[in-house]
PDB file of C-alpha atoms in Angstrom:
ATOM      1  CA  MET A   1      58.654 -35.496 -39.159  1.00 73.00           C
ATOM      2  CA  THR A   2      57.963 -34.204 -35.715  1.00 81.00           C
ATOM      3  CA  VAL A   3      54.675 -34.876 -33.980  1.00 86.00           C
ATOM      4  CA  THR A   4      53.271 -34.213 -30.565  1.00 87.00           C
ATOM      5  CA  ARG A   5      53.467 -37.088 -28.139  1.00 85.00           C
ATOM      6  CA  LYS A   6      50.139 -38.526 -27.026  1.00 80.00           C
ATOM      7  CA  GLU A   7      50.729 -37.424 -23.304  1.00 80.00           C
ATOM      8  CA  GLU A   8      51.436 -33.909 -24.376  1.00 84.00           C
ATOM      9  CA  ILE A   9      48.154 -33.309 -26.183  1.00 83.00           C
ATOM     10  CA  LYS A  10      46.136 -30.657 -24.324  1.00 83.00           C
ATOM     11  CA  TRP A  11      42.482 -29.759 -24.576  1.00 84.00           C
ATOM     12  CA  ARG A  12      41.089 -26.318 -24.215  1.00 83.00           C
ATOM     13  CA  HIS A  13      37.650 -24.988 -24.002  1.00 83.00           C
ATOM     14  CA  ARG A  14      37.353 -22.042 -26.376  1.00 84.00           C
ATOM     15  CA  PRO A  15      34.640 -20.546 -28.672  1.00 84.00           C
ATOM     16  CA  PHE A  16      34.953 -21.950 -32.168  1.00 78.00           C
ATOM     17  CA  THR A  17      36.197 -19.463 -34.626  1.00 76.00           C
ATOM     18  CA  THR A  18      37.094 -19.724 -38.365  1.00 70.00           C
ATOM     19  CA  ILE A  19      39.759 -17.067 -39.146  1.00 65.00           C
ATOM     20  CA  MET A  20      41.711 -18.968 -41.826  1.00 75.00           C
ATOM     21  CA  ASP A  21      41.309 -18.517 -45.481  1.00 78.00           C
ATOM     22  CA  THR A  22      39.978 -21.772 -47.021  1.00 81.00           C
ATOM     23  CA  SER A  23      39.156 -20.434 -50.418  1.00 84.00           C
ATOM     24  CA  PHE A  24      40.064 -22.595 -53.409  1.00 83.00           C
ATOM     25  CA  GLU A  25      40.441 -20.991 -56.925  1.00 77.00           C
ATOM     26  CA  ASN A  26      41.344 -23.978 -59.202  1.00 72.00           C
ATOM     27  CA  PRO A  27      38.098 -25.751 -60.440  1.00 63.00           C
ATOM     28  CA  SER A  28      38.594 -29.349 -61.571  1.00 60.00           C
ATOM     29  CA  ILE A  29      38.411 -29.926 -65.276  1.00 58.00           C
ATOM     30  CA  HIS A  30      36.541 -33.201 -64.390  1.00 58.00           C
ATOM     31  CA  GLU A  31      33.741 -31.135 -62.922  1.00 58.00           C
ATOM     32  CA  VAL A  32      33.554 -28.645 -65.808  1.00 57.00           C
ATOM     33  CA  HIS A  33      33.853 -31.220 -68.651  1.00 67.00           C
ATOM     34  CA  PRO A  34      32.245 -34.588 -67.678  1.00 73.00           C
ATOM     35  CA  MET A  35      33.407 -37.411 -69.888  1.00 79.00           C
ATOM     36  CA  ARG A  36      31.726 -40.489 -71.342  1.00 85.00           C
ATOM     37  CA  PRO A  37      32.462 -43.933 -69.723  1.00 85.00           C
ATOM     38  CA  TYR A  38      35.142 -44.874 -72.401  1.00 88.00           C
ATOM     39  CA  GLU A  39      36.711 -41.529 -72.143  1.00 88.00           C
ATOM     40  CA  TYR A  40      37.237 -42.088 -68.401  1.00 87.00           C
ATOM     41  CA  PHE A  41      38.639 -45.564 -69.213  1.00 91.00           C
ATOM     42  CA  LYS A  42      41.171 -44.026 -71.619  1.00 90.00           C
ATOM     43  CA  GLN A  43      42.178 -41.524 -69.098  1.00 90.00           C
ATOM     44  CA  TYR A  44      43.558 -44.303 -66.862  1.00 93.00           C
ATOM     45  CA  ILE A  45      44.607 -47.116 -69.280  1.00 93.00           C
ATOM     46  CA  PRO A  46      47.394 -46.030 -71.640  1.00 92.00           C
ATOM     47  CA  ASP A  47      47.761 -47.729 -75.121  1.00 91.00           C
ATOM     48  CA  GLU A  48      51.278 -48.967 -74.045  1.00 91.00           C
ATOM     49  CA  ILE A  49      49.544 -51.461 -71.718  1.00 94.00           C
ATOM     50  CA  PHE A  50      47.695 -53.271 -74.571  1.00 95.00           C
ATOM     51  CA  ASN A  51      50.939 -53.426 -76.593  1.00 94.00           C
ATOM     52  CA  LEU A  52      52.786 -54.946 -73.582  1.00 92.00           C
ATOM     53  CA  MET A  53      50.038 -57.489 -72.881  1.00 93.00           C
ATOM     54  CA  ALA A  54      50.047 -58.507 -76.627  1.00 93.00           C
ATOM     55  CA  ASP A  55      53.734 -58.924 -76.726  1.00 92.00           C
ATOM     56  CA  ASN A  56      53.797 -60.955 -73.385  1.00 91.00           C
ATOM     57  CA  THR A  57      50.772 -63.066 -74.678  1.00 91.00           C
ATOM     58  CA  ASN A  58      52.689 -64.002 -77.948  1.00 90.00           C
ATOM     59  CA  VAL A  59      55.842 -64.788 -76.129  1.00 88.00           C
ATOM     60  CA  TYR A  60      54.120 -67.136 -73.689  1.00 88.00           C
ATOM     61  CA  ALA A  61      52.339 -68.784 -76.621  1.00 86.00           C
ATOM     62  CA  MET A  62      55.652 -69.664 -78.005  1.00 85.00           C
ATOM     63  CA  GLN A  63      57.137 -70.726 -74.763  1.00 84.00           C
ATOM     64  CA  SER A  64      54.128 -73.107 -74.114  1.00 82.00           C
ATOM     65  CA  GLY A  65      54.539 -74.831 -77.541  1.00 75.00           C
ATOM     66  CA  THR A  66      51.739 -73.070 -79.449  1.00 68.00           C
ATOM     67  CA  LEU A  67      54.252 -71.486 -81.726  1.00 53.00           C
ATOM     68  CA  SER A  68      51.785 -70.429 -84.473  1.00 61.00           C
ATOM     69  CA  PHE A  69      49.166 -69.253 -81.807  1.00 65.00           C
ATOM     70  CA  LYS A  70      46.360 -70.355 -84.143  1.00 66.00           C
ATOM     71  CA  PRO A  71      44.926 -68.796 -86.154  1.00 65.00           C
ATOM     72  CA  LYS A  72      47.437 -65.947 -85.689  1.00 77.00           C
ATOM     73  CA  PRO A  73      49.476 -63.977 -83.097  1.00 87.00           C
ATOM     74  CA  THR A  74      47.505 -61.421 -81.226  1.00 92.00           C
ATOM     75  CA  SER A  75      47.665 -57.758 -81.312  1.00 93.00           C
ATOM     76  CA  SER A  76      47.082 -54.759 -79.069  1.00 95.00           C
ATOM     77  CA  GLY A  77      43.688 -54.161 -80.682  1.00 95.00           C
ATOM     78  CA  GLU A  78      42.523 -57.825 -80.022  1.00 95.00           C
ATOM     79  CA  ILE A  79      43.760 -57.497 -76.327  1.00 96.00           C
ATOM     80  CA  ARG A  80      41.704 -54.255 -76.049  1.00 95.00           C
ATOM     81  CA  THR A  81      38.706 -56.362 -77.278  1.00 96.00           C
ATOM     82  CA  LEU A  82      39.347 -59.067 -74.724  1.00 96.00           C
ATOM     83  CA  ILE A  83      39.536 -56.674 -71.857  1.00 95.00           C
ATOM     84  CA  GLY A  84      36.334 -54.999 -73.041  1.00 95.00           C
ATOM     85  CA  LEU A  85      34.533 -58.262 -73.094  1.00 96.00           C
ATOM     86  CA  HIS A  86      35.749 -58.965 -69.511  1.00 95.00           C
ATOM     87  CA  LEU A  87      34.250 -55.605 -68.473  1.00 93.00           C
ATOM     88  CA  ALA A  88      30.994 -56.415 -70.066  1.00 94.00           C
ATOM     89  CA  MET A  89      30.892 -59.747 -68.128  1.00 94.00           C
ATOM     90  CA  GLY A  90      31.154 -57.571 -64.931  1.00 89.00           C
ATOM     91  CA  VAL A  91      27.821 -56.054 -65.872  1.00 90.00           C
ATOM     92  CA  MET A  92      26.060 -59.006 -67.473  1.00 91.00           C
ATOM     93  CA  LYS A  93      26.819 -61.902 -65.089  1.00 90.00           C
ATOM     94  CA  MET A  94      26.354 -65.562 -66.141  1.00 93.00           C
ATOM     95  CA  PRO A  95      27.068 -68.751 -64.146  1.00 93.00           C
ATOM     96  CA  ARG A  96      29.602 -69.907 -66.787  1.00 94.00           C
ATOM     97  CA  VAL A  97      31.763 -67.939 -69.091  1.00 95.00           C
ATOM     98  CA  SER A  98      30.861 -70.110 -72.107  1.00 94.00           C
ATOM     99  CA  MET A  99      27.187 -69.162 -71.807  1.00 95.00           C
ATOM    100  CA  TYR A 100      27.872 -65.597 -73.364  1.00 96.00           C
ATOM    101  CA  TRP A 101      28.420 -67.383 -76.712  1.00 95.00           C
ATOM    102  CA  GLU A 102      25.365 -69.813 -76.531  1.00 93.00           C
ATOM    103  CA  ALA A 103      22.960 -69.437 -79.362  1.00 87.00           C
ATOM    104  CA  GLY A 104      19.949 -69.322 -77.168  1.00 86.00           C
ATOM    105  CA  MET A 105      21.371 -66.371 -75.149  1.00 86.00           C
ATOM    106  CA  ASP A 106      21.707 -64.237 -78.197  1.00 83.00           C
ATOM    107  CA  ILE A 107      24.187 -61.735 -76.735  1.00 90.00           C
ATOM    108  CA  GLY A 108      25.484 -60.065 -79.877  1.00 90.00           C
ATOM    109  CA  ILE A 109      28.274 -58.100 -78.213  1.00 92.00           C
ATOM    110  CA  PHE A 110      30.091 -61.426 -77.600  1.00 95.00           C
ATOM    111  CA  GLN A 111      29.109 -63.603 -80.597  1.00 92.00           C
ATOM    112  CA  ASN A 112      29.777 -60.747 -83.031  1.00 93.00           C
ATOM    113  CA  THR A 113      32.950 -59.495 -81.475  1.00 95.00           C
ATOM    114  CA  MET A 114      35.309 -62.521 -80.887  1.00 94.00           C
ATOM    115  CA  PRO A 115      34.805 -66.316 -81.368  1.00 92.00           C
ATOM    116  CA  ARG A 116      34.476 -68.238 -78.002  1.00 94.00           C
ATOM    117  CA  ASP A 117      37.469 -70.464 -78.809  1.00 91.00           C
ATOM    118  CA  ARG A 118      39.748 -67.440 -79.526  1.00 91.00           C
ATOM    119  CA  PHE A 119      38.547 -65.771 -76.317  1.00 94.00           C
ATOM    120  CA  PHE A 120      39.495 -68.765 -74.156  1.00 93.00           C
ATOM    121  CA  GLN A 121      42.788 -69.100 -76.015  1.00 90.00           C
ATOM    122  CA  LEU A 122      43.732 -65.585 -75.472  1.00 92.00           C
ATOM    123  CA  ARG A 123      42.748 -65.637 -71.871  1.00 92.00           C
ATOM    124  CA  SER A 124      44.721 -68.833 -71.112  1.00 90.00           C
ATOM    125  CA  HIS A 125      47.988 -67.175 -72.626  1.00 89.00           C
ATOM    126  CA  LEU A 126      47.434 -63.743 -70.904  1.00 89.00           C
ATOM    127  CA  VAL A 127      50.484 -63.654 -68.526  1.00 85.00           C
ATOM    128  CA  ASN A 128      53.273 -61.501 -67.479  1.00 83.00           C
ATOM    129  CA  ASN A 129      56.681 -63.041 -68.423  1.00 80.00           C
ATOM    130  CA  LEU A 130      58.744 -61.178 -65.961  1.00 77.00           C
ATOM    131  CA  GLU A 131      61.110 -63.317 -63.900  1.00 79.00           C
ATOM    132  CA  LYS A 132      60.603 -63.165 -60.208  1.00 77.00           C
ATOM    133  CA  PRO A 133      63.473 -61.319 -58.574  1.00 76.00           C
ATOM    134  CA  ALA A 134      65.646 -63.326 -56.223  1.00 77.00           C
ATOM    135  CA  GLU A 135      64.739 -61.229 -53.151  1.00 79.00           C
ATOM    136  CA  ASN A 136      61.307 -60.239 -54.124  1.00 81.00           C
ATOM    137  CA  ASN A 137      58.882 -59.047 -51.347  1.00 84.00           C
ATOM    138  CA  ASP A 138      56.297 -57.592 -53.807  1.00 87.00           C
ATOM    139  CA  VAL A 139      53.135 -59.832 -53.744  1.00 88.00           C
ATOM    140  CA  PHE A 140      51.897 -58.105 -56.815  1.00 90.00           C
ATOM    141  CA  PHE A 141      55.019 -58.052 -58.988  1.00 88.00           C
ATOM    142  CA  LYS A 142      53.197 -59.794 -61.902  1.00 87.00           C
ATOM    143  CA  VAL A 143      50.681 -57.006 -62.132  1.00 90.00           C
ATOM    144  CA  ARG A 144      53.146 -54.251 -61.246  1.00 90.00           C
ATOM    145  CA  PRO A 145      53.585 -52.952 -64.857  1.00 90.00           C
ATOM    146  CA  LEU A 146      49.814 -52.396 -65.041  1.00 92.00           C
ATOM    147  CA  TYR A 147      49.765 -50.929 -61.534  1.00 93.00           C
ATOM    148  CA  ASN A 148      52.548 -48.476 -62.410  1.00 94.00           C
ATOM    149  CA  ALA A 149      51.151 -47.382 -65.766  1.00 94.00           C
ATOM    150  CA  VAL A 150      47.741 -46.719 -64.219  1.00 95.00           C
ATOM    151  CA  ARG A 151      49.148 -44.901 -61.351  1.00 96.00           C
ATOM    152  CA  ARG A 152      51.268 -42.696 -63.485  1.00 96.00           C
ATOM    153  CA  ARG A 153      48.036 -41.523 -65.214  1.00 95.00           C
ATOM    154  CA  CYS A 154      46.473 -40.757 -61.958  1.00 96.00           C
ATOM    155  CA  LEU A 155      49.364 -38.545 -60.919  1.00 96.00           C
ATOM    156  CA  GLU A 156      49.013 -36.497 -64.103  1.00 94.00           C
ATOM    157  CA  PHE A 157      45.514 -35.351 -63.372  1.00 92.00           C
ATOM    158  CA  PRO A 158      45.057 -31.920 -61.708  1.00 91.00           C
ATOM    159  CA  LEU A 159      43.432 -32.191 -58.278  1.00 93.00           C
ATOM    160  CA  GLU A 160      39.995 -30.905 -57.476  1.00 92.00           C
ATOM    161  CA  GLU A 161      39.203 -29.092 -54.213  1.00 93.00           C
ATOM    162  CA  ASN A 162      37.299 -31.772 -52.329  1.00 95.00           C
ATOM    163  CA  LEU A 163      39.218 -35.056 -51.819  1.00 96.00           C
ATOM    164  CA  CYS A 164      38.727 -38.285 -49.861  1.00 98.00           C
ATOM    165  CA  VAL A 165      40.871 -41.197 -48.687  1.00 98.00           C
ATOM    166  CA  ASP A 166      39.139 -44.482 -48.170  1.00 96.00           C
ATOM    167  CA  GLU A 167      39.606 -48.179 -48.648  1.00 94.00           C
ATOM    168  CA  HIS A 168      38.086 -50.366 -51.373  1.00 93.00           C
ATOM    169  CA  MET A 169      37.820 -54.186 -51.555  1.00 92.00           C
ATOM    170  CA  VAL A 170      38.494 -55.785 -54.871  1.00 92.00           C
ATOM    171  CA  PRO A 171      36.507 -59.134 -54.935  1.00 91.00           C
ATOM    172  CA  PHE A 172      38.944 -61.999 -54.889  1.00 89.00           C
ATOM    173  CA  ARG A 173      38.562 -65.498 -53.721  1.00 84.00           C
ATOM    174  CA  GLY A 174      41.766 -67.041 -55.159  1.00 88.00           C
ATOM    175  CA  THR A 175      44.817 -67.981 -53.145  1.00 88.00           C
ATOM    176  CA  LEU A 176      46.964 -64.958 -52.193  1.00 89.00           C
ATOM    177  CA  SER A 177      48.801 -64.147 -48.944  1.00 89.00           C
ATOM    178  CA  VAL A 178      47.349 -60.628 -48.739  1.00 91.00           C
ATOM    179  CA  LYS A 179      43.690 -61.600 -49.227  1.00 93.00           C
ATOM    180  CA  GLN A 180      41.554 -60.183 -46.553  1.00 91.00           C
ATOM    181  CA  TYR A 181      38.125 -60.808 -45.031  1.00 91.00           C
ATOM    182  CA  ILE A 182      36.346 -57.651 -43.836  1.00 88.00           C
ATOM    183  CA  LYS A 183      32.923 -58.238 -42.305  1.00 88.00           C
ATOM    184  CA  GLY A 184      30.234 -55.823 -43.487  1.00 86.00           C
ATOM    185  CA  LYS A 185      31.752 -54.965 -46.873  1.00 84.00           C
ATOM    186  CA  PRO A 186      29.648 -55.654 -50.170  1.00 87.00           C
ATOM    187  CA  HIS A 187      32.484 -58.023 -51.053  1.00 86.00           C
ATOM    188  CA  PRO A 188      34.025 -59.131 -47.803  1.00 89.00           C
ATOM    189  CA  TRP A 189      36.712 -61.369 -49.443  1.00 93.00           C
ATOM    190  CA  GLY A 190      39.167 -59.657 -51.491  1.00 94.00           C
ATOM    191  CA  LEU A 191      42.244 -57.320 -51.872  1.00 94.00           C
ATOM    192  CA  LYS A 192      42.333 -54.040 -50.183  1.00 94.00           C
ATOM    193  CA  ILE A 193      43.210 -50.777 -51.918  1.00 96.00           C
ATOM    194  CA  TYR A 194      43.463 -47.400 -50.418  1.00 97.00           C
ATOM    195  CA  PHE A 195      42.437 -44.568 -52.835  1.00 98.00           C
ATOM    196  CA  LEU A 196      42.778 -40.893 -52.961  1.00 98.00           C
ATOM    197  CA  CYS A 197      39.647 -39.698 -54.886  1.00 97.00           C
ATOM    198  CA  GLY A 198      37.800 -36.674 -55.686  1.00 94.00           C
ATOM    199  CA  LYS A 199      34.194 -35.508 -55.297  1.00 91.00           C
ATOM    200  CA  SER A 200      33.851 -36.152 -59.108  1.00 87.00           C
ATOM    201  CA  GLY A 201      34.766 -39.755 -58.595  1.00 88.00           C
ATOM    202  CA  MET A 202      38.111 -39.547 -60.200  1.00 90.00           C
ATOM    203  CA  ALA A 203      41.016 -41.391 -58.542  1.00 94.00           C
ATOM    204  CA  TYR A 204      44.203 -39.352 -58.193  1.00 96.00           C
ATOM    205  CA  ASP A 205      46.433 -41.905 -56.399  1.00 97.00           C
ATOM    206  CA  PHE A 206      46.137 -45.339 -54.794  1.00 97.00           C
ATOM    207  CA  LEU A 207      48.132 -47.804 -52.646  1.00 96.00           C
ATOM    208  CA  MET A 208      47.573 -51.555 -52.716  1.00 94.00           C
ATOM    209  CA  HIS A 209      47.657 -53.222 -49.128  1.00 93.00           C
ATOM    210  CA  GLN A 210      50.234 -55.844 -48.752  1.00 90.00           C
ATOM    211  CA  GLY A 211      51.314 -55.880 -45.165  1.00 80.00           C
ATOM    212  CA  THR A 212      55.002 -54.861 -44.303  1.00 77.00           C
ATOM    213  CA  SER A 213      56.048 -54.764 -47.898  1.00 77.00           C
ATOM    214  CA  MET A 214      53.628 -52.047 -48.881  1.00 85.00           C
ATOM    215  CA  GLU A 215      55.111 -48.931 -50.389  1.00 86.00           C
ATOM    216  CA  LEU A 216      54.603 -47.051 -47.187  1.00 88.00           C
ATOM    217  CA  SER A 217      57.473 -45.246 -45.289  1.00 86.00           C
ATOM    218  CA  GLN A 218      58.290 -47.204 -42.181  1.00 86.00           C
ATOM    219  CA  GLU A 219      58.849 -43.870 -40.339  1.00 86.00           C
ATOM    220  CA  HIS A 220      55.257 -42.809 -41.136  1.00 86.00           C
ATOM    221  CA  ARG A 221      54.012 -46.168 -40.187  1.00 89.00           C
ATOM    222  CA  LYS A 222      55.814 -46.099 -36.873  1.00 88.00           C
ATOM    223  CA  GLN A 223      54.835 -42.609 -35.805  1.00 89.00           C
ATOM    224  CA  LEU A 224      51.376 -42.420 -37.198  1.00 91.00           C
ATOM    225  CA  GLY A 225      50.106 -46.006 -37.411  1.00 91.00           C
ATOM    226  CA  LEU A 226      48.892 -47.832 -40.577  1.00 93.00           C
ATOM    227  CA  GLY A 227      45.663 -45.998 -41.189  1.00 94.00           C
ATOM    228  CA  ALA A 228      47.060 -42.477 -40.615  1.00 94.00           C
ATOM    229  CA  GLY A 229      50.257 -43.340 -42.370  1.00 95.00           C
ATOM    230  CA  VAL A 230      48.227 -44.293 -45.504  1.00 96.00           C
ATOM    231  CA  VAL A 231      46.383 -40.955 -45.429  1.00 97.00           C
ATOM    232  CA  TYR A 232      49.688 -38.948 -44.960  1.00 96.00           C
ATOM    233  CA  HIS A 233      51.428 -41.074 -47.746  1.00 96.00           C
ATOM    234  CA  LEU A 234      48.495 -40.373 -50.311  1.00 97.00           C
ATOM    235  CA  SER A 235      48.290 -36.746 -49.208  1.00 97.00           C
ATOM    236  CA  GLN A 236      51.891 -36.181 -50.669  1.00 96.00           C
ATOM    237  CA  ARG A 237      50.006 -35.902 -53.939  1.00 95.00           C
ATOM    238  CA  ILE A 238      48.489 -32.659 -52.538  1.00 96.00           C
ATOM    239  CA  THR A 239      50.942 -29.740 -53.140  1.00 93.00           C
ATOM    240  CA  GLU A 240      48.740 -26.733 -52.925  1.00 91.00           C
ATOM    241  CA  ALA A 241      47.005 -25.152 -49.971  1.00 91.00           C
ATOM    242  CA  ASN A 242      43.202 -25.217 -49.073  1.00 92.00           C
ATOM    243  CA  HIS A 243      42.218 -28.571 -50.406  1.00 94.00           C
ATOM    244  CA  LYS A 244      39.626 -30.232 -48.261  1.00 95.00           C
ATOM    245  CA  LEU A 245      40.379 -33.866 -47.301  1.00 97.00           C
ATOM    246  CA  TYR A 246      37.769 -36.299 -45.848  1.00 98.00           C
ATOM    247  CA  PHE A 247      38.341 -39.602 -44.245  1.00 97.00           C
ATOM    248  CA  ASP A 248      36.701 -41.853 -41.586  1.00 94.00           C
ATOM    249  CA  ASN A 249      37.665 -42.958 -38.126  1.00 92.00           C
ATOM    250  CA  TYR A 250      39.827 -45.846 -39.236  1.00 92.00           C
ATOM    251  CA  PHE A 251      42.428 -43.321 -40.429  1.00 95.00           C
ATOM    252  CA  THR A 252      42.035 -40.498 -37.908  1.00 92.00           C
ATOM    253  CA  THR A 253      44.678 -39.634 -35.347  1.00 91.00           C
ATOM    254  CA  TYR A 254      45.686 -36.360 -33.688  1.00 90.00           C
ATOM    255  CA  ASN A 255      49.127 -36.464 -35.206  1.00 92.00           C
ATOM    256  CA  LEU A 256      47.761 -36.935 -38.667  1.00 95.00           C
ATOM    257  CA  LEU A 257      45.459 -33.893 -38.248  1.00 93.00           C
ATOM    258  CA  GLU A 258      48.495 -31.819 -36.904  1.00 93.00           C
ATOM    259  CA  LEU A 259      50.610 -32.676 -39.956  1.00 95.00           C
ATOM    260  CA  LEU A 260      47.881 -31.886 -42.413  1.00 96.00           C
ATOM    261  CA  ALA A 261      47.235 -28.583 -40.790  1.00 93.00           C
ATOM    262  CA  GLU A 262      50.966 -27.670 -41.127  1.00 93.00           C
ATOM    263  CA  ARG A 263      50.404 -28.174 -44.894  1.00 94.00           C
ATOM    264  CA  LYS A 264      47.183 -26.187 -44.961  1.00 92.00           C
ATOM    265  CA  ILE A 265      45.247 -29.251 -45.941  1.00 95.00           C
ATOM    266  CA  HIS A 266      41.764 -28.796 -44.207  1.00 94.00           C
ATOM    267  CA  ALA A 267      40.718 -32.207 -42.895  1.00 94.00           C
ATOM    268  CA  ALA A 268      37.164 -33.292 -42.061  1.00 93.00           C
ATOM    269  CA  TRP A 269      36.846 -36.626 -40.309  1.00 88.00           C
ATOM    270  CA  THR A 270      35.153 -38.880 -37.827  1.00 88.00           C
ATOM    271  CA  ALA A 271      37.066 -40.017 -34.752  1.00 82.00           C
ATOM    272  CA  ARG A 272      37.516 -42.822 -32.231  1.00 81.00           C
ATOM    273  CA  VAL A 273      37.653 -41.484 -28.720  1.00 77.00           C
ATOM    274  CA  SER A 274      40.462 -43.904 -27.884  1.00 76.00           C
ATOM    275  CA  ARG A 275      42.777 -42.372 -30.419  1.00 78.00           C
ATOM    276  CA  PHE A 276      42.926 -39.069 -28.434  1.00 77.00           C
ATOM    277  CA  ALA A 277      44.553 -38.880 -25.048  1.00 76.00           C
ATOM    278  CA  ARG A 278      42.376 -37.631 -22.232  1.00 76.00           C
ATOM    279  CA  SER A 279      39.648 -36.761 -24.630  1.00 78.00           C
ATOM    280  CA  PRO A 280      36.780 -34.812 -23.094  1.00 79.00           C
ATOM    281  CA  LEU A 281      34.478 -36.209 -25.717  1.00 77.00           C
ATOM    282  CA  GLN A 282      31.651 -38.421 -24.602  1.00 78.00           C
ATOM    283  CA  SER A 283      31.666 -42.097 -25.333  1.00 77.00           C
ATOM    284  CA  ASP A 284      29.115 -43.617 -27.825  1.00 78.00           C
ATOM    285  CA  LYS A 285      27.283 -45.301 -24.924  1.00 84.00           C
ATOM    286  CA  GLU A 286      26.904 -41.940 -23.205  1.00 84.00           C
ATOM    287  CA  MET A 287      25.761 -40.229 -26.422  1.00 82.00           C
ATOM    288  CA  ALA A 288      23.215 -42.916 -27.081  1.00 86.00           C
ATOM    289  CA  LYS A 289      21.453 -42.061 -23.808  1.00 87.00           C
ATOM    290  CA  LYS A 290      20.781 -38.567 -24.874  1.00 84.00           C
ATOM    291  CA  PRO A 291      17.397 -37.574 -26.417  1.00 77.00           C
TER     292      PRO A 291
END
């Protein structure tokens, strides 16, 4: 990967012209055929995940001494129900989990779907039984099977024309070395995930932030920096010309734009003046003085 050195970047004053072909002829199936919420869920979560979770839950129940896992071992269908109830909790928030089953609350989706004690029993045994490798640097190795299964589904979807790379915070207040605090976010405490998404809202690839052990080429990181390196990494998913890729100033560098242009990916972005050598652009302070 060859990029222009910062001191070699030259600015020219020329009339703006658009002579390149930016036409895109492959409409997204997600734009043509919108899906119901559960259909979106099934697009990303394969059945094999529920089978794996059920098997691991039953094994852990035996290892922890609850051999019979009263009243019976769990199944992929019951695990699917467990996950569905957790999703419902994200919409209907209560101070305590047990309140969803209280008679006075009369929330039928919980009371009629799974007994409270069974819910807590399943949740307490829901683990990944993989042994930690001797030289493990992956902070997320316990959830890696789920991560890989969802990402495989993302990589199968046909891309739409307009795409975006951005970061997303997953709310998390537990103890984890890669937990971050980002001021100004709706959920400032959490885990950061970088997404490649489409205008339709579909996710086509993602990358979890975990410092130096992140699945990011060290060459890209060294030459482009973290933000631009993430965009370039996720843009490897784009194999056809004339896609439009949007991102904000956290990710923008001249070298990133240079590399995307070589692959005929048309980028639209905001920029930090400090990222461009000898930039003729006015500073934010100067622009603020203008009427």
